[in-house]
CSV table of C-alpha atoms in Angstrom, one decimal:
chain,number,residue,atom,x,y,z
A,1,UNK,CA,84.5,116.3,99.6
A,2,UNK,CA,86.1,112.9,98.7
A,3,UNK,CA,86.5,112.1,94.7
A,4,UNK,CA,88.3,109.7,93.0
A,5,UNK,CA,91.5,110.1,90.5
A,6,UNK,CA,89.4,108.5,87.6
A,7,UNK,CA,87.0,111.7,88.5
A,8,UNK,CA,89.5,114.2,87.6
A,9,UNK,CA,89.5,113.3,84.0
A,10,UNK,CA,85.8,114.4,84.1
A,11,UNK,CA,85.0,117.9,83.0
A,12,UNK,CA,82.4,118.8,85.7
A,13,UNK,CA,85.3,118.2,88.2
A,14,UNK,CA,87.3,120.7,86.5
A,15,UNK,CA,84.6,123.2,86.2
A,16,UNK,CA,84.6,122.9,90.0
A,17,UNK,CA,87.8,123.6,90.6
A,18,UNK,CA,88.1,126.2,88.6
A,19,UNK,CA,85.2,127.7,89.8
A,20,UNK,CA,86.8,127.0,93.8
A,21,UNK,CA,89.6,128.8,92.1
A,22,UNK,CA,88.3,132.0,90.9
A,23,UNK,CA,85.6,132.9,93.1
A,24,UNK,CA,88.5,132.3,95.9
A,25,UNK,CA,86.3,129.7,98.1
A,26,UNK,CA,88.4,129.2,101.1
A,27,UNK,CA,86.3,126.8,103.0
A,28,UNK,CA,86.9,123.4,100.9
A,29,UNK,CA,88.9,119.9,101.8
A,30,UNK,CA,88.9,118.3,98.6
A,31,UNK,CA,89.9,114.6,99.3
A,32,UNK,CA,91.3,112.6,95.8
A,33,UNK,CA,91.7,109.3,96.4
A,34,UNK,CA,94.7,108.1,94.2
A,35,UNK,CA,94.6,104.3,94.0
A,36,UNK,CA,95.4,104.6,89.8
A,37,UNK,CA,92.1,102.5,89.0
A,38,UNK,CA,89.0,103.6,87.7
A,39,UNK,CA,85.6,101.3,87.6
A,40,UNK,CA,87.1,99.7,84.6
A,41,UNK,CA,90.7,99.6,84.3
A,42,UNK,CA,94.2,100.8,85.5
A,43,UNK,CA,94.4,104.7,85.0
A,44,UNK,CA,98.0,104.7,86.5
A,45,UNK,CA,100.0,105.5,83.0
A,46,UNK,CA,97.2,108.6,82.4
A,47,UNK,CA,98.1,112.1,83.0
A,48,UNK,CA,94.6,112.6,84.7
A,49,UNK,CA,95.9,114.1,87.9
A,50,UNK,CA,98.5,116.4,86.3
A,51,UNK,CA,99.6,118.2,89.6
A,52,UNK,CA,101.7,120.2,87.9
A,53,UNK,CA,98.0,121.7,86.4
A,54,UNK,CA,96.2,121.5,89.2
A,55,UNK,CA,99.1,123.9,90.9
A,56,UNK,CA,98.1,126.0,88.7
A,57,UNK,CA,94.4,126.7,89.9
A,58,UNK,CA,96.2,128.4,93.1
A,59,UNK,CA,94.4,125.6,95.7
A,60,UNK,CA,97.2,124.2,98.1
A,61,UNK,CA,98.0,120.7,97.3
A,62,UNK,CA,99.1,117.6,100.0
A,63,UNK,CA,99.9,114.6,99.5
A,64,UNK,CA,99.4,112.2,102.1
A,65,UNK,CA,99.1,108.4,102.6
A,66,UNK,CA,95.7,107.6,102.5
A,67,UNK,CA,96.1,104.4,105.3
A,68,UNK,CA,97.6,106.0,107.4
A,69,UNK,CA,95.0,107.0,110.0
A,70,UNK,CA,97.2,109.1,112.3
A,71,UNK,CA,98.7,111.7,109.3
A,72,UNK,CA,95.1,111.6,107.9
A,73,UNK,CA,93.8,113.2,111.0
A,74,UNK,CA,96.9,115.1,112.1
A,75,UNK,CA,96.5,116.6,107.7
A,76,UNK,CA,92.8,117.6,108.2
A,77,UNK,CA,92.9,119.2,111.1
A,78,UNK,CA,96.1,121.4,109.7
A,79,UNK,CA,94.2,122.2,106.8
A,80,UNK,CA,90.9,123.0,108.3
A,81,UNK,CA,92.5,125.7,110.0
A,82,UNK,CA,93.7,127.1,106.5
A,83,UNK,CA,92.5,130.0,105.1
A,84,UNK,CA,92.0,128.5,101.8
A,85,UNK,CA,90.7,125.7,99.9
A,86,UNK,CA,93.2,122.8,100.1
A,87,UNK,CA,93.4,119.3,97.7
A,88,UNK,CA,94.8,116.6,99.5
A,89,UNK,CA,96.3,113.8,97.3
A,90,UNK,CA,95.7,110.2,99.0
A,91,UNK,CA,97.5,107.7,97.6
A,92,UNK,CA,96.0,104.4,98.5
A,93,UNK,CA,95.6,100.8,97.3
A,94,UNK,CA,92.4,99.4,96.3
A,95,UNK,CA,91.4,96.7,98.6
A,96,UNK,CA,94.2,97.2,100.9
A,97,UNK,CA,95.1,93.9,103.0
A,98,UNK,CA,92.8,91.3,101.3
A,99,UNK,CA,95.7,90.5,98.6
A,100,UNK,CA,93.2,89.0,96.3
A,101,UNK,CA,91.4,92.3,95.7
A,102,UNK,CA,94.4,94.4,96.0
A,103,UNK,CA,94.9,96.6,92.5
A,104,UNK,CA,92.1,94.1,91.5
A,105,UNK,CA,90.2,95.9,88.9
A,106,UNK,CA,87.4,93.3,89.0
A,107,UNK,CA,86.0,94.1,92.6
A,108,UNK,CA,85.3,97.7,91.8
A,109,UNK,CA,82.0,95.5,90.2
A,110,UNK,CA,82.3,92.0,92.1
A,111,UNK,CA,81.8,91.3,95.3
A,112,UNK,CA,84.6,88.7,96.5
A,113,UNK,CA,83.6,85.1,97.5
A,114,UNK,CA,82.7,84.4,100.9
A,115,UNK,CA,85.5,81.9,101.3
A,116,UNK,CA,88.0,84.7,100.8
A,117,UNK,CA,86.6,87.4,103.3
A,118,UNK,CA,86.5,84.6,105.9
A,119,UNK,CA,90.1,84.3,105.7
A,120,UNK,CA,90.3,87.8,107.0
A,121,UNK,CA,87.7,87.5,109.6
């Protein structure tokens, strides 16, 4: 499953995990994708993905870097062989390599003018 880092400071999330937890599900990849921005604003100075809590739930954490397509791959299909639940930790940018949208809170709602995509076509 693939969730955001604004996600984890939601309580159904947490209910999840906990629940992922302590019935000892074994079969999950649960993707966070850490770019430090929610649909509204910067989240990077929040404690909302604590690892040292989530350690604590007993689910095996990665980090990884989330544009890299090779360790991507090569991460899943370590951790589909586990024999638990894991929580990889991507850490990305939002709007990676169209520098007017990168860490641009505004395009999570926007969509960005035709005469910049076409500068990247």
């Amino acid at each position: 499953t693939l969730i955001g880092d604004a996600e984890i400071d939601e309580g159904s999330v947490w209910e999840g995990l906990f629940f992922i937890s302590d019935k000892n599900i074994n079969n999950l990849i649960i993707i966070v994708d850490r770019n430090n921005i929610s649909a509204s604003s910067l989240i990077e100075k929040k404690k909302n993905l604590d690892i040292n809590l989530l350690e604590k739930l007993d689910i095996p954490i990665r980090e990884i870097n989330g544009h890299n397509i090779t360790q991507i791959y090569k991460t899943l299909k370590e951790t589909y062989k586990s024999k638990k639940s894991v929580i990889l930790i991507a850490n990305t940018i939002k709007g990676k390599g169209i520098k007017e949208i990168e860490n641009n809170v505004k395009y999570s709602h926007h969509l960005p003018k035709m005469s910049i995509l076409e500068k990247y076509i």
